[in-house]
Amino acid sequence: MRARILAVALLTGGAYAEEPDAPQVLAPWIVIETRLTPGAAPTRATAVLPAEAWSGRAVATLADAFRQIPGAMMLESFGGFEPPRLSIRGSGIQSAPSSRGLSLLLDQLPLGLADGSFNSALLDPQLATRVEVQRGLDGWRTAPGTMGGALDLRGDDRMWPTEAAAALRTEVGSFGAWRSHARGTYVRDNYAASGAVSFQTQDGFRAHSAQRREAMRTALRRRLGGDTEATVAWYHVDARYDVPGPLTWAEALLAPRSVSSDVSRDQPHRASTFNRVTASVGQHTVARELEGGIAWGRTTDGFQQLQANGISDSRSDDVSVHLMAAPRLDVGGATHRLRVAATASRGWRTVKRWRNDAGQRGPHFADDELTPFTAMVQGEDTWAITRRVIGTAGLAQLMARRTIADRLRVTPRSVVESHDTLPQAGLQWRFWRDCTLLGQVSAVAEPPTFDDLVVVAGPYPNLRRTLQPLATQRAVTAEIGVRGSAAAWAWDAAVYRAAWRNEILRLADASGAARGAVNAGPTTHAGVEVALRWRFVTEPVRWSLAVSTAWSRATFDSDTIHGSGRLAGMPPHTGTAEWLAEFPRGAFAAVGADWVAGTTWADHAHRLGYGGRTLAHARAGWRIGGRWTLFVDARNLGDHRSIASTAGVLDVARVPAATAIFLPAPGRTFTVGVEWNRRASP
C-alpha cells in the first residue's frame, strides 16, 4: 500500500480530492512522501511547487516564483530575471553576481558549472512542471557538495501522459514588460514528446536596466517495457541584460530609478547562453528504483562590469553523470531501502579579462584555463523501526579538484583539492494521521568555486588577476520539523541550527568594488521556517489564507574583530501572506503582502544597513470554462520606496553615506495576463 495523499488546489481554485500514488500536497508547497511503501519511506524535507501554483498571478522574477516556499530566500536585485540574491538557509546569500551555495538542477542533473557556480538568469522556472526545493536530508541526498541544498526543475516524469496537452500564457505589464510561454505534450504508443518555450523582455524600472531572454526545453520519452523508460532532452536559453548598478542609501530612496555616473560611463551589461543535452534511463517499482543519466552543457558568458572589475569572456563545457540504485530488502523482519548513488562533474573552462575603459575593451590582463572536477559517492539505508517510526542513516564521500592555469604567464598550475566524509541520520515519526515529526542531523561540505579563487585586484587602471587561497567550507546541521494536514489546515514548520567552519564570505571594499572571498572563523546559522495554509470557508465562496515566513540568524562565533555579531547580507525575518477568495462561477480575488523585518546589514561591522519594509499586493481574475484564465496583478500598491537588497557585502563601511551598495525595489507595477490550458486526462 503506497502513501496516502491529500491534494489541495490552493491557487487554482480546485476542490479537495484524495487519490492514490501521488505526493502529499500541502499547498502552496508539496511534501514528497515517497514512491515506496510506508515501511521504507525516507525522511523528507522537500518543498515542491507545481506549475499550477503560478496560474492567475504575475511571475516577473524568481522571487515571485518561489517566495511562497518555506526555506528559500530570494532577495531581488534589479528586477526581472536578473540574478537575485539566492539562498537556502543562508548558504550563498553573499555570492553576487555569480551564485553558489546551492545546486541548481534540471531533472536531477546540474544546470550550472562543474565547480558549483551558476548564473540564475539562465533559469526559467516556468519551463518546468514543478520545482523542488530540497533542504536538510534531502539536500544531503541530492547535493552534499553544497551547503544549502538544491533547486531541481522537474519535467513530466511523475506519470505517463495519456493524451495530448497544451498551455499558453502571456503577460504584459509596467515598465515595458512582456512575458510569454507555451508548452505542449504529444503521446503515441510508447512515445511521449514534450516541449516548452518562453520569451521575456522589459525596459526595466530603472535607467539602463533593459532585459531580454529566450528559452526552450524539449524532451522525448520512450517506454522500454514495464516501469522502465528512457529520455533524451535539450535545454537552451539566451539571456541579455543591462546592469544598472548599486546606489547609495540616500540615492536608492530619493532617486530609485537613477544610475550612478560610473554606470553611465562604463555601460555594464551581460550576455549569456546555455545549451544542455541529456540522456537518462530509469525504472521505478515497489521492489527497486534504478536511475542513470549523462548531461553535456556549454555555457558562454560575456560580462562587462564597472571599471573596478573589467570585462570578461568565459566559455565552459561541462559533463555530468548520475547513477542511483535503491533496492528494497527484507532483513530480520524489517523492510529496508538501501540507496546507493554516485555523481561526477568535469568541466573545461576558459576566462579572458580586459580592462573596461569607459565602456570600451581595454588592455588584456588575464587568460585562465580552469578545470574543475567534483564527485560524490553515497550510501544510505532507510528502515522501519516500528509501524510509525522510520530511521535513516547514510554516509557520503565528496572529492573535489580545482586546477588553475594562467596562459598569459609561464607559472605553475595551481591546484586546490579536498576530500570529505559526510554522515547523516534521521528519524520520522508519524504520530497522528497525516502528521509527521522529523528529526535529522547531516554534514555537508562545499569546495570553493573559481569565482572565489580567482580575483581581480588593484586600482584602475592597474588591474591584475590574483589567486585567493581558500579552504573548503563545512557545516553540521541539526533540524526538527513537523508537517502534515488536518481538515482545513496544512502546515510545514522546521527549526534548524548549523555549525559552520571556514565559511566563504565574498566581500567588497568601501567603494563597493569586489575584494574577493575569504574564509571566516566559526559561524552559526540558525532559523525557524513556517508555512501555513487555512481554508476556513468552503462554500459557496471558498476563502483561504496562506502564510510562509522564516526567521534567520547567522552570526560569528566570538570572532576577534566582529565578536558574535550577525553576518551581513541576511535579513532577520522574511515572509509572505495571501488571502484568497474563489467564487462559484470562476472568479477569484486575492490580497496579500510580503515583508522584510529587522535590519539587514551591508557590512559585518554594522555601520551600514537598511531597515525592513512591507509591500502590499492584490490580484483578481476569472477562470472561464476550465480552460481560459484572465487576471490582473498589482504589486507594491502603495508605491513604497524601499531597498530590495545589496550588491554584495563589506567588511567595514568606512564612509557609510557615500558607499554605493544598495539596490532599490521597483515601484508600483501592474500586470495583465491571459492563460489557456488543455490538460491531459490522468
XYZ file of C-alpha atoms in Angstrom:
682
model
C 0.000 0.000 0.000
C 1.518 3.263 -1.069
C 1.422 6.564 0.724
C -1.969 8.221 1.130
C -2.206 11.740 -0.281
C -4.298 14.830 0.212
C -4.360 17.023 -2.922
C -5.231 20.621 -2.177
C -5.518 23.059 -5.115
C -4.845 26.312 -3.278
C -4.109 28.770 -6.038
C -6.054 27.374 -8.994
C -9.466 27.116 -7.401
C -9.638 23.311 -7.411
C -11.508 21.231 -4.847
C -10.182 18.781 -2.302
C -9.541 15.279 -3.693
C -7.957 12.083 -2.437
C -6.030 9.957 -4.917
C -3.553 7.079 -4.519
C 0.083 7.049 -5.551
C 0.809 10.797 -5.598
C 2.716 13.290 -3.464
C 1.161 14.865 -0.397
C 0.151 18.397 -1.310
C 0.363 20.948 1.463
C -0.429 23.901 -0.761
C 1.224 26.008 -1.977
C 4.031 23.511 -1.421
C 4.175 19.712 -1.583
C 5.960 17.451 0.850
C 7.083 14.385 -1.046
C 6.438 11.199 0.905
C 7.865 8.573 -1.456
C 7.003 6.216 -4.299
C 7.906 3.388 -1.939
C 5.886 1.512 0.659
C 5.327 3.134 4.077
C 7.689 0.574 5.598
C 10.602 2.103 3.695
C 9.630 5.774 3.401
C 12.681 8.014 3.964
C 12.683 11.199 5.994
C 11.850 14.040 3.623
C 12.024 17.824 3.800
C 11.439 18.713 0.165
C 9.067 21.519 -0.777
C 7.600 21.188 -4.265
C 5.960 23.968 -6.234
C 3.743 22.700 -9.093
C 3.389 24.812 -12.219
C -0.325 25.294 -11.435
C 0.682 27.446 -8.462
C 1.651 30.254 -10.876
C -1.763 30.319 -12.521
C -3.639 33.587 -12.132
C -0.669 35.604 -10.868
C 2.253 37.557 -12.327
C 5.641 35.823 -12.310
C 8.141 38.535 -13.186
C 11.082 37.385 -11.037
C 12.456 34.267 -9.369
C 11.309 35.769 -6.085
C 7.742 35.910 -7.448
C 8.013 32.251 -8.403
C 9.474 30.930 -5.150
C 8.541 33.344 -2.365
C 5.774 31.038 -1.012
C 8.074 28.054 -0.457
C 9.462 27.664 3.075
C 13.250 27.615 3.241
C 14.027 29.514 0.013
C 15.245 33.108 0.360
C 15.253 35.295 -2.754
C 16.277 38.940 -2.420
C 15.592 40.732 -5.680
C 18.335 42.727 -7.348
C 17.488 44.811 -10.436
C 14.065 43.285 -11.149
C 13.026 40.902 -13.918
C 15.072 37.759 -14.415
C 18.400 39.391 -13.457
C 20.045 37.135 -10.813
C 18.684 37.679 -7.301
C 20.486 37.038 -4.048
C 19.509 33.367 -3.899
C 19.903 31.279 -0.756
C 18.638 28.337 1.254
C 19.181 28.788 4.988
C 21.803 31.472 4.499
C 24.039 29.477 2.174
C 25.367 31.624 -0.669
C 23.436 34.729 0.422
C 26.565 36.854 -0.083
C 27.531 35.498 -3.510
C 26.703 38.013 -6.214
C 26.637 38.452 -9.184
C 27.654 34.802 -9.742
C 25.883 32.423 -7.406
C 26.948 29.462 -5.307
C 25.848 27.815 -2.075
C 23.168 25.585 -3.544
C 22.875 23.261 -6.502
C 20.765 24.294 -9.496
C 19.449 21.151 -11.187
C 17.371 20.216 -14.201
C 15.855 16.734 -13.731
C 18.492 15.879 -11.081
C 21.497 16.830 -13.260
C 23.442 20.127 -12.827
C 22.281 23.239 -14.643
C 25.380 25.181 -13.585
C 29.116 24.668 -13.968
C 31.147 21.757 -12.625
C 32.713 23.929 -9.896
C 29.287 24.584 -8.358
C 28.718 28.138 -9.615
C 25.745 29.187 -11.731
C 24.016 32.191 -13.249
C 20.368 32.068 -12.171
C 19.386 34.375 -15.050
C 19.657 31.224 -17.197
C 16.844 29.607 -15.198
C 13.218 29.963 -16.282
C 11.149 28.023 -13.719
C 8.008 28.181 -15.851
C 9.553 25.712 -18.300
C 9.252 23.049 -15.589
C 6.108 21.245 -14.482
C 7.274 21.521 -10.879
C 10.207 22.885 -8.876
C 11.597 21.000 -5.874
C 13.358 22.965 -3.131
C 15.478 20.379 -1.304
C 16.996 21.145 2.069
C 18.043 19.207 5.161
C 18.498 15.493 4.488
C 17.044 15.886 1.003
C 19.771 18.420 0.256
C 22.339 15.907 1.537
C 20.931 13.204 -0.758
C 20.828 15.428 -3.821
C 23.794 17.771 -3.365
C 26.125 17.100 -0.417
C 28.728 19.217 -2.245
C 26.765 22.410 -1.497
C 25.817 23.884 1.856
C 22.233 24.919 1.176
C 20.637 22.078 -0.785
C 19.187 22.178 -4.273
C 16.634 23.733 -6.600
C 15.565 20.999 -9.006
C 13.418 21.835 -12.052
C 11.496 18.699 -12.969
C 9.666 17.709 -16.130
C 6.713 15.413 -16.808
C 8.267 12.350 -15.185
C 5.802 11.624 -12.365
C 3.301 9.757 -14.550
C 2.933 8.767 -18.185
C 0.587 11.140 -20.080
C -2.478 9.547 -21.626
C -3.303 12.194 -24.232
C -2.007 15.400 -25.758
C -1.977 18.581 -23.695
C -1.089 22.204 -24.339
C -0.896 25.521 -22.498
C -0.305 29.159 -23.462
C 0.310 32.199 -21.262
C 1.002 35.876 -21.992
C 1.552 38.788 -19.613
C 2.077 42.477 -20.295
C 2.904 44.933 -17.556
C 4.553 48.075 -16.286
C 7.988 49.255 -17.436
C 7.599 47.682 -20.875
C 7.306 44.124 -19.568
C 6.147 41.297 -21.862
C 6.335 37.647 -20.833
C 5.003 34.696 -22.829
C 5.405 30.959 -22.672
C 3.851 27.893 -24.273
C 4.076 24.171 -23.624
C 2.718 21.047 -25.236
C 2.781 17.253 -24.941
C 2.132 14.666 -27.648
C 1.647 10.947 -26.926
C 1.614 7.988 -29.273
C 2.003 4.340 -28.274
C 5.203 4.081 -26.204
C 6.473 7.574 -27.055
C 5.781 10.925 -25.404
C 7.207 14.196 -26.706
C 7.023 17.478 -24.806
C 8.277 20.979 -25.413
C 8.140 24.402 -23.820
C 9.288 27.831 -24.973
C 9.359 31.190 -23.232
C 10.143 34.796 -24.066
C 10.645 37.676 -21.645
C 11.573 41.302 -22.221
C 11.277 44.588 -20.339
C 12.620 48.124 -20.342
C 13.021 47.997 -16.565
C 12.116 50.133 -13.570
C 15.472 51.918 -13.559
C 17.523 53.550 -16.267
C 19.897 51.173 -18.067
C 18.006 48.030 -16.994
C 16.606 46.537 -20.216
C 16.374 42.731 -20.409
C 15.602 40.055 -22.967
C 15.558 36.258 -22.617
C 14.513 33.368 -24.851
C 14.423 29.810 -23.501
C 13.351 26.411 -24.794
C 13.094 22.929 -23.354
C 12.263 19.712 -25.250
C 12.129 16.049 -24.211
C 11.383 12.712 -25.861
C 10.410 9.778 -23.633
C 10.296 6.108 -24.641
C 8.782 3.267 -22.673
C 11.122 0.317 -22.761
C 8.694 -2.052 -21.084
C 7.112 -2.304 -17.663
C 8.167 0.563 -15.419
C 11.334 1.410 -17.397
C 11.666 4.406 -19.668
C 14.396 6.378 -21.424
C 14.501 10.139 -22.003
C 16.553 12.485 -24.136
C 16.182 16.230 -23.537
C 17.555 19.588 -24.661
C 17.514 22.884 -22.761
C 18.513 26.190 -24.401
C 18.485 29.732 -23.053
C 19.831 33.065 -24.290
C 19.783 35.930 -21.760
C 20.940 39.514 -22.256
C 20.523 42.294 -19.722
C 21.856 45.690 -18.729
C 23.176 46.170 -15.189
C 22.047 49.479 -13.593
C 24.388 49.014 -10.630
C 24.042 49.973 -6.960
C 23.312 53.363 -5.372
C 23.991 54.982 -2.033
C 21.287 54.613 0.614
C 20.028 58.153 0.033
C 20.011 57.783 -3.778
C 18.171 54.456 -3.563
C 15.320 56.052 -1.606
C 15.233 59.543 -3.111
C 16.013 58.719 -6.768
C 15.458 54.938 -7.128
C 15.185 55.000 -10.942
C 18.577 56.669 -11.391
C 22.005 55.179 -12.048
C 25.411 56.354 -10.929
C 27.823 58.281 -13.131
C 30.057 55.174 -13.158
C 27.260 53.152 -14.788
C 26.657 55.873 -17.374
C 30.375 55.827 -18.189
C 31.113 52.071 -18.138
C 27.784 50.730 -19.519
C 27.805 47.395 -17.647
C 25.824 44.557 -19.246
C 25.859 40.786 -19.533
C 25.073 38.290 -22.315
C 24.914 34.564 -21.541
C 23.851 31.450 -23.422
C 23.454 27.917 -22.197
C 22.762 24.637 -24.013
C 22.405 21.296 -22.280
C 21.687 17.854 -23.758
C 20.827 14.911 -21.504
C 20.115 11.218 -21.866
C 18.688 9.191 -18.984
C 17.004 5.898 -18.180
C 15.025 4.950 -15.107
C 12.994 2.165 -13.552
C 10.677 2.759 -10.594
C 8.871 -0.156 -8.954
C 7.924 -1.194 -5.434
C 10.868 -3.618 -5.428
C 13.544 -1.218 -6.663
C 14.430 2.095 -8.238
C 17.200 2.482 -10.807
C 18.343 5.726 -12.454
C 21.172 6.680 -14.755
C 21.871 9.821 -16.728
C 24.527 11.830 -18.516
C 24.490 15.521 -19.439
C 26.671 17.801 -21.514
C 26.342 21.557 -21.212
C 28.014 24.511 -22.910
C 27.931 27.962 -21.324
C 29.153 31.208 -22.879
C 29.210 34.408 -20.865
C 30.252 37.940 -21.719
C 30.168 40.263 -18.711
C 31.072 43.947 -18.958
C 31.335 45.195 -15.363
C 32.348 48.506 -13.848
C 35.959 49.688 -14.068
C 36.932 48.006 -10.796
C 36.238 44.538 -12.277
C 36.744 44.967 -16.014
C 35.331 42.870 -18.862
C 35.352 39.072 -19.002
C 34.564 36.458 -21.643
C 34.002 32.897 -20.468
C 33.310 29.596 -22.214
C 32.752 26.322 -20.418
C 31.977 22.733 -21.414
C 30.738 20.555 -18.557
C 29.873 16.851 -18.420
C 27.902 15.279 -15.559
C 27.000 11.662 -14.802
C 24.437 10.429 -12.256
C 23.783 6.814 -11.173
C 21.403 5.569 -8.480
C 20.105 2.201 -7.303
C 17.597 1.720 -4.465
C 16.510 -1.905 -3.932
C 14.033 -2.972 -1.270
C 15.335 -5.601 1.155
C 13.622 -7.599 3.906
C 16.184 -8.262 6.637
C 15.477 -9.553 10.146
C 11.750 -8.943 9.820
C 12.211 -5.264 8.876
C 11.859 -3.607 5.489
C 14.993 -1.765 4.344
C 15.524 0.509 1.390
C 19.201 0.692 0.511
C 20.110 3.630 -1.715
C 23.497 3.865 -3.432
C 24.269 6.860 -5.656
C 27.237 8.354 -7.478
C 27.552 11.706 -9.251
C 30.527 13.224 -11.059
C 31.024 16.522 -12.930
C 34.015 17.569 -15.040
C 34.468 20.924 -16.736
C 36.760 22.689 -19.208
C 36.549 26.475 -18.893
C 38.470 29.441 -20.265
C 38.159 33.003 -18.926
C 39.724 36.055 -20.584
C 39.708 39.504 -18.958
C 40.170 43.044 -20.285
C 40.136 46.468 -18.750
C 36.915 48.484 -19.093
C 37.944 51.885 -20.468
C 34.757 53.994 -20.372
C 32.646 51.225 -21.892
C 35.317 50.077 -24.359
C 37.511 46.978 -24.195
C 40.969 47.973 -22.997
C 44.222 46.002 -22.485
C 44.057 42.245 -21.973
C 45.269 41.391 -18.448
C 44.202 37.767 -17.740
C 43.715 34.486 -19.605
C 42.912 31.492 -17.409
C 42.284 27.834 -18.123
C 40.114 26.399 -15.352
C 39.493 22.682 -14.862
C 37.009 21.646 -12.172
C 36.178 18.119 -11.041
C 33.592 17.253 -8.386
C 32.421 13.749 -7.466
C 30.465 12.100 -4.683
C 29.553 8.546 -3.694
C 26.703 7.926 -1.241
C 25.222 5.010 0.646
C 22.011 5.272 2.673
C 19.763 2.800 4.471
C 16.159 3.520 5.397
C 14.267 1.038 7.551
C 11.039 0.657 9.516
C 11.818 0.706 13.245
C 8.121 0.397 14.108
C 4.930 0.797 12.103
C 5.037 4.572 12.622
C 8.764 5.254 13.060
C 11.247 5.258 10.166
C 15.027 5.576 10.575
C 17.621 6.733 8.065
C 21.421 6.615 8.162
C 23.940 7.299 5.435
C 27.485 8.207 4.501
C 28.835 10.239 1.571
C 32.336 10.744 0.257
C 32.964 14.038 -1.542
C 36.018 14.643 -3.728
C 36.872 17.915 -5.483
C 39.770 19.326 -7.505
C 40.155 22.853 -8.905
C 43.042 23.381 -11.355
C 44.022 26.890 -12.481
C 46.479 27.642 -15.284
C 47.488 31.196 -16.276
C 48.003 31.191 -20.052
C 49.457 34.724 -20.148
C 52.382 33.871 -17.883
C 54.638 30.860 -17.509
C 53.645 29.911 -13.971
C 52.993 26.539 -12.332
C 49.461 25.281 -12.297
C 47.597 25.936 -9.050
C 45.601 23.007 -7.681
C 43.057 23.074 -4.835
C 41.862 19.676 -3.599
C 39.512 18.499 -0.881
C 38.200 15.165 0.406
C 35.343 14.975 2.900
C 33.419 12.187 4.606
C 29.865 13.318 5.341
C 27.495 11.284 7.556
C 23.778 11.796 8.144
C 20.984 10.283 10.259
C 17.278 10.938 10.637
C 14.051 9.769 12.268
C 10.482 10.133 11.059
C 7.520 9.566 13.397
C 4.000 9.661 12.031
C 2.347 10.359 15.364
C -1.186 11.169 14.216
C -2.987 10.538 10.929
C -1.291 12.738 8.315
C 1.026 14.474 10.815
C 4.734 13.647 10.876
C 7.547 14.715 13.195
C 11.061 14.761 11.706
C 14.462 14.891 13.348
C 17.712 14.783 11.412
C 21.418 15.590 11.506
C 23.574 15.926 8.388
C 27.097 17.013 7.483
C 27.802 18.866 4.234
C 30.829 20.480 2.607
C 31.352 22.884 -0.274
C 34.644 23.419 -2.115
C 35.381 26.948 -3.362
C 34.354 27.910 -6.886
C 36.659 29.588 -9.393
C 34.825 32.878 -8.839
C 36.016 32.599 -5.216
C 39.576 31.551 -6.075
C 40.369 33.923 -8.978
C 40.140 37.605 -8.045
C 40.522 40.879 -9.949
C 42.617 43.169 -7.759
C 44.382 46.526 -7.919
C 43.050 50.030 -8.542
C 42.010 51.026 -12.049
C 43.853 51.225 -14.442
C 46.338 48.799 -12.869
C 44.040 45.786 -12.716
C 45.578 42.372 -12.215
C 44.418 38.830 -11.711
C 45.373 37.172 -8.408
C 44.620 33.887 -6.659
C 42.877 33.750 -3.309
C 43.807 30.649 -1.245
C 40.647 29.197 0.293
C 39.667 26.121 2.272
C 36.515 24.059 1.789
C 33.631 25.287 3.909
C 31.847 22.690 6.060
C 28.767 22.521 8.266
C 26.836 20.141 10.507
C 23.095 20.847 10.666
C 20.551 19.593 13.191
C 16.871 20.022 12.362
C 13.476 19.242 13.892
C 10.330 19.682 11.847
C 6.645 18.892 11.797
C 4.440 18.784 8.744
C 1.008 17.496 7.902
C -2.637 18.326 7.376
C -5.897 18.056 9.290
C -9.310 19.083 7.992
C -8.910 22.599 6.546
C -5.340 23.070 7.804
C -1.951 22.251 6.291
C 1.406 23.146 7.775
C 5.174 22.762 7.432
C 7.452 24.010 10.224
C 11.147 23.422 10.905
C 13.763 24.608 13.397
C 17.424 24.204 12.452
C 20.881 25.055 13.748
C 24.103 24.644 11.763
C 27.710 24.904 12.936
C 29.823 26.220 10.028
C 33.589 26.111 9.625
C 35.620 28.089 7.061
C 32.510 29.838 5.718
C 33.370 31.573 2.443
C 32.402 35.237 2.628
C 32.635 37.245 -0.579
C 33.389 40.831 0.306
C 33.696 44.267 -1.282
C 35.785 47.270 -0.295
C 34.425 50.575 0.989
C 33.738 51.802 -2.558
C 31.654 48.718 -3.354
C 34.310 47.114 -5.576
C 34.787 43.368 -5.177
C 37.591 42.429 -2.762
C 37.311 38.683 -3.187
C 36.406 35.812 -0.902
C 37.843 34.880 2.479
C 37.391 32.010 4.926
C 35.746 33.186 8.128
C 36.256 31.695 11.554
C 33.499 29.564 13.100
C 29.975 30.788 12.347
C 26.489 29.609 13.260
C 23.364 29.597 11.091
C 20.028 29.063 12.827
C 16.427 29.673 11.968
C 12.761 28.818 12.014
C 10.746 28.177 8.834
C 6.944 28.090 8.933
C 4.371 27.703 6.199
C 0.683 27.515 6.998
C -2.459 27.166 4.944
C -6.001 27.505 6.243
C -9.122 27.052 4.114
C -11.654 28.465 6.579
C -14.764 28.529 4.328
C -15.539 26.037 1.558
C -18.912 27.125 0.140
C -20.446 28.913 -1.578
C -17.298 31.053 -1.726
C -14.003 29.385 -0.803
C -11.837 31.504 1.470
C -8.244 30.585 2.292
C -5.154 32.058 3.867
C -1.562 31.068 3.032
C 1.445 32.259 5.039
C 5.125 31.436 4.601
C 7.778 33.022 6.792
C 11.330 32.473 8.031
C 13.342 33.795 10.959
C 17.076 33.533 10.284
C 20.160 34.323 12.301
C 23.728 33.878 11.025
C 26.466 35.013 13.430
C 30.193 34.911 14.016
C 31.334 32.728 16.930
C 33.413 35.071 19.099
C 35.348 36.443 16.147
C 38.416 38.519 17.076
C 37.105 41.502 15.056
C 33.329 41.107 14.797
C 32.659 39.306 18.081
C 29.334 37.438 17.933
C 27.671 39.886 15.558
C 25.373 38.983 12.703
C 26.802 38.264 9.272
C 25.949 40.908 6.715
C 23.558 40.267 3.850
C 20.941 38.114 5.604
C 17.605 39.625 6.721
C 16.458 38.551 10.190
C 12.867 37.905 9.110
C 11.170 37.488 5.725
C 7.688 36.357 4.837
C 4.662 36.460 2.600
C 0.928 36.094 3.180
C -2.084 35.985 0.887
C -5.824 35.873 1.492
C -7.732 34.305 -1.440
C -11.440 34.219 -2.306
C -12.690 31.847 -5.043
C -16.245 32.280 -6.294
C -18.516 29.548 -7.707
C -18.527 30.786 -11.318
C -14.751 31.018 -11.641
C -13.965 34.498 -10.380
C -11.210 34.923 -7.788
C -9.592 37.772 -5.867
C -6.627 37.928 -3.509
C -4.833 40.472 -1.371
C -1.517 39.924 0.348
C 1.843 41.290 1.327
C 5.477 40.304 1.526
C 7.810 41.724 4.117
C 11.340 42.009 5.434
C 11.617 42.799 9.152
C 14.605 43.985 11.122
C 17.875 45.494 9.941
C 19.805 43.805 7.126
C 23.450 44.793 7.449
C 25.552 45.654 4.415
C 28.814 45.336 6.366
C 29.970 42.987 9.108
C 30.903 45.949 11.330
C 27.219 47.017 11.401
C 27.885 50.571 10.277
C 25.713 50.398 7.157
C 22.393 48.641 6.617
C 18.764 49.029 5.656
C 15.516 48.530 7.528
C 12.509 46.379 6.860
C 9.525 47.045 4.649
C 6.083 45.643 3.883
C 4.712 45.760 0.336
C 1.013 45.136 -0.336
C -0.239 43.275 -3.419
C -3.592 42.410 -4.982
C -4.789 40.299 -7.879
C -8.117 39.277 -9.389
C -9.296 37.213 -12.317
C -11.780 34.862 -13.881
C -11.457 31.210 -14.907
C -13.678 30.519 -17.911
C -14.849 27.072 -18.961
C -11.979 25.252 -17.292
C -9.500 26.365 -19.986
C -9.213 30.153 -20.007
C -7.956 32.373 -17.198
C -7.851 36.174 -17.279
C -6.145 38.070 -14.469
C -4.745 41.415 -13.362
C -1.997 41.632 -10.752
C -0.857 44.784 -8.928
C 2.289 44.780 -6.788
C 3.574 47.394 -4.313
C 0.137 49.019 -4.210
C 1.370 51.927 -2.118
C 4.268 52.690 -4.498
C 6.520 52.397 -1.444
C 10.214 53.227 -1.867
C 12.448 50.623 -0.268
C 15.696 48.654 -0.571
C 15.437 45.263 -2.287
C 18.943 44.024 -1.402
C 22.626 44.930 -1.711
C 25.239 44.280 -4.385
C 27.470 42.206 -2.112
C 28.641 42.989 1.421
C 31.541 44.858 3.032
C 33.965 44.207 5.848
C 33.609 47.752 7.161
C 31.712 50.648 5.605
C 34.291 53.364 6.290
C 32.212 56.144 4.688
C 28.626 54.834 5.018
C 26.838 57.806 3.461
C 28.977 57.648 0.289
C 29.008 53.856 -0.148
C 27.059 52.758 -3.232
C 25.905 49.209 -2.500
C 22.085 49.379 -2.319
C 19.604 48.111 -4.932
C 16.213 49.881 -4.858
C 12.992 47.873 -5.116
C 10.664 48.605 -8.075
C 7.722 50.922 -7.623
C 4.068 50.109 -8.224
C 3.590 47.637 -11.088
C 0.534 46.338 -12.928
C 0.340 43.153 -14.975
C -2.481 41.845 -17.163
C -2.365 38.207 -18.221
C -4.263 35.545 -20.122
C -3.841 31.763 -19.908
C -5.204 28.845 -21.939
C -4.906 25.233 -20.844
C -5.822 21.937 -22.460
C -4.915 19.412 -19.801
C -4.373 15.735 -20.414
C -6.597 13.316 -18.531
C -4.774 11.468 -15.703
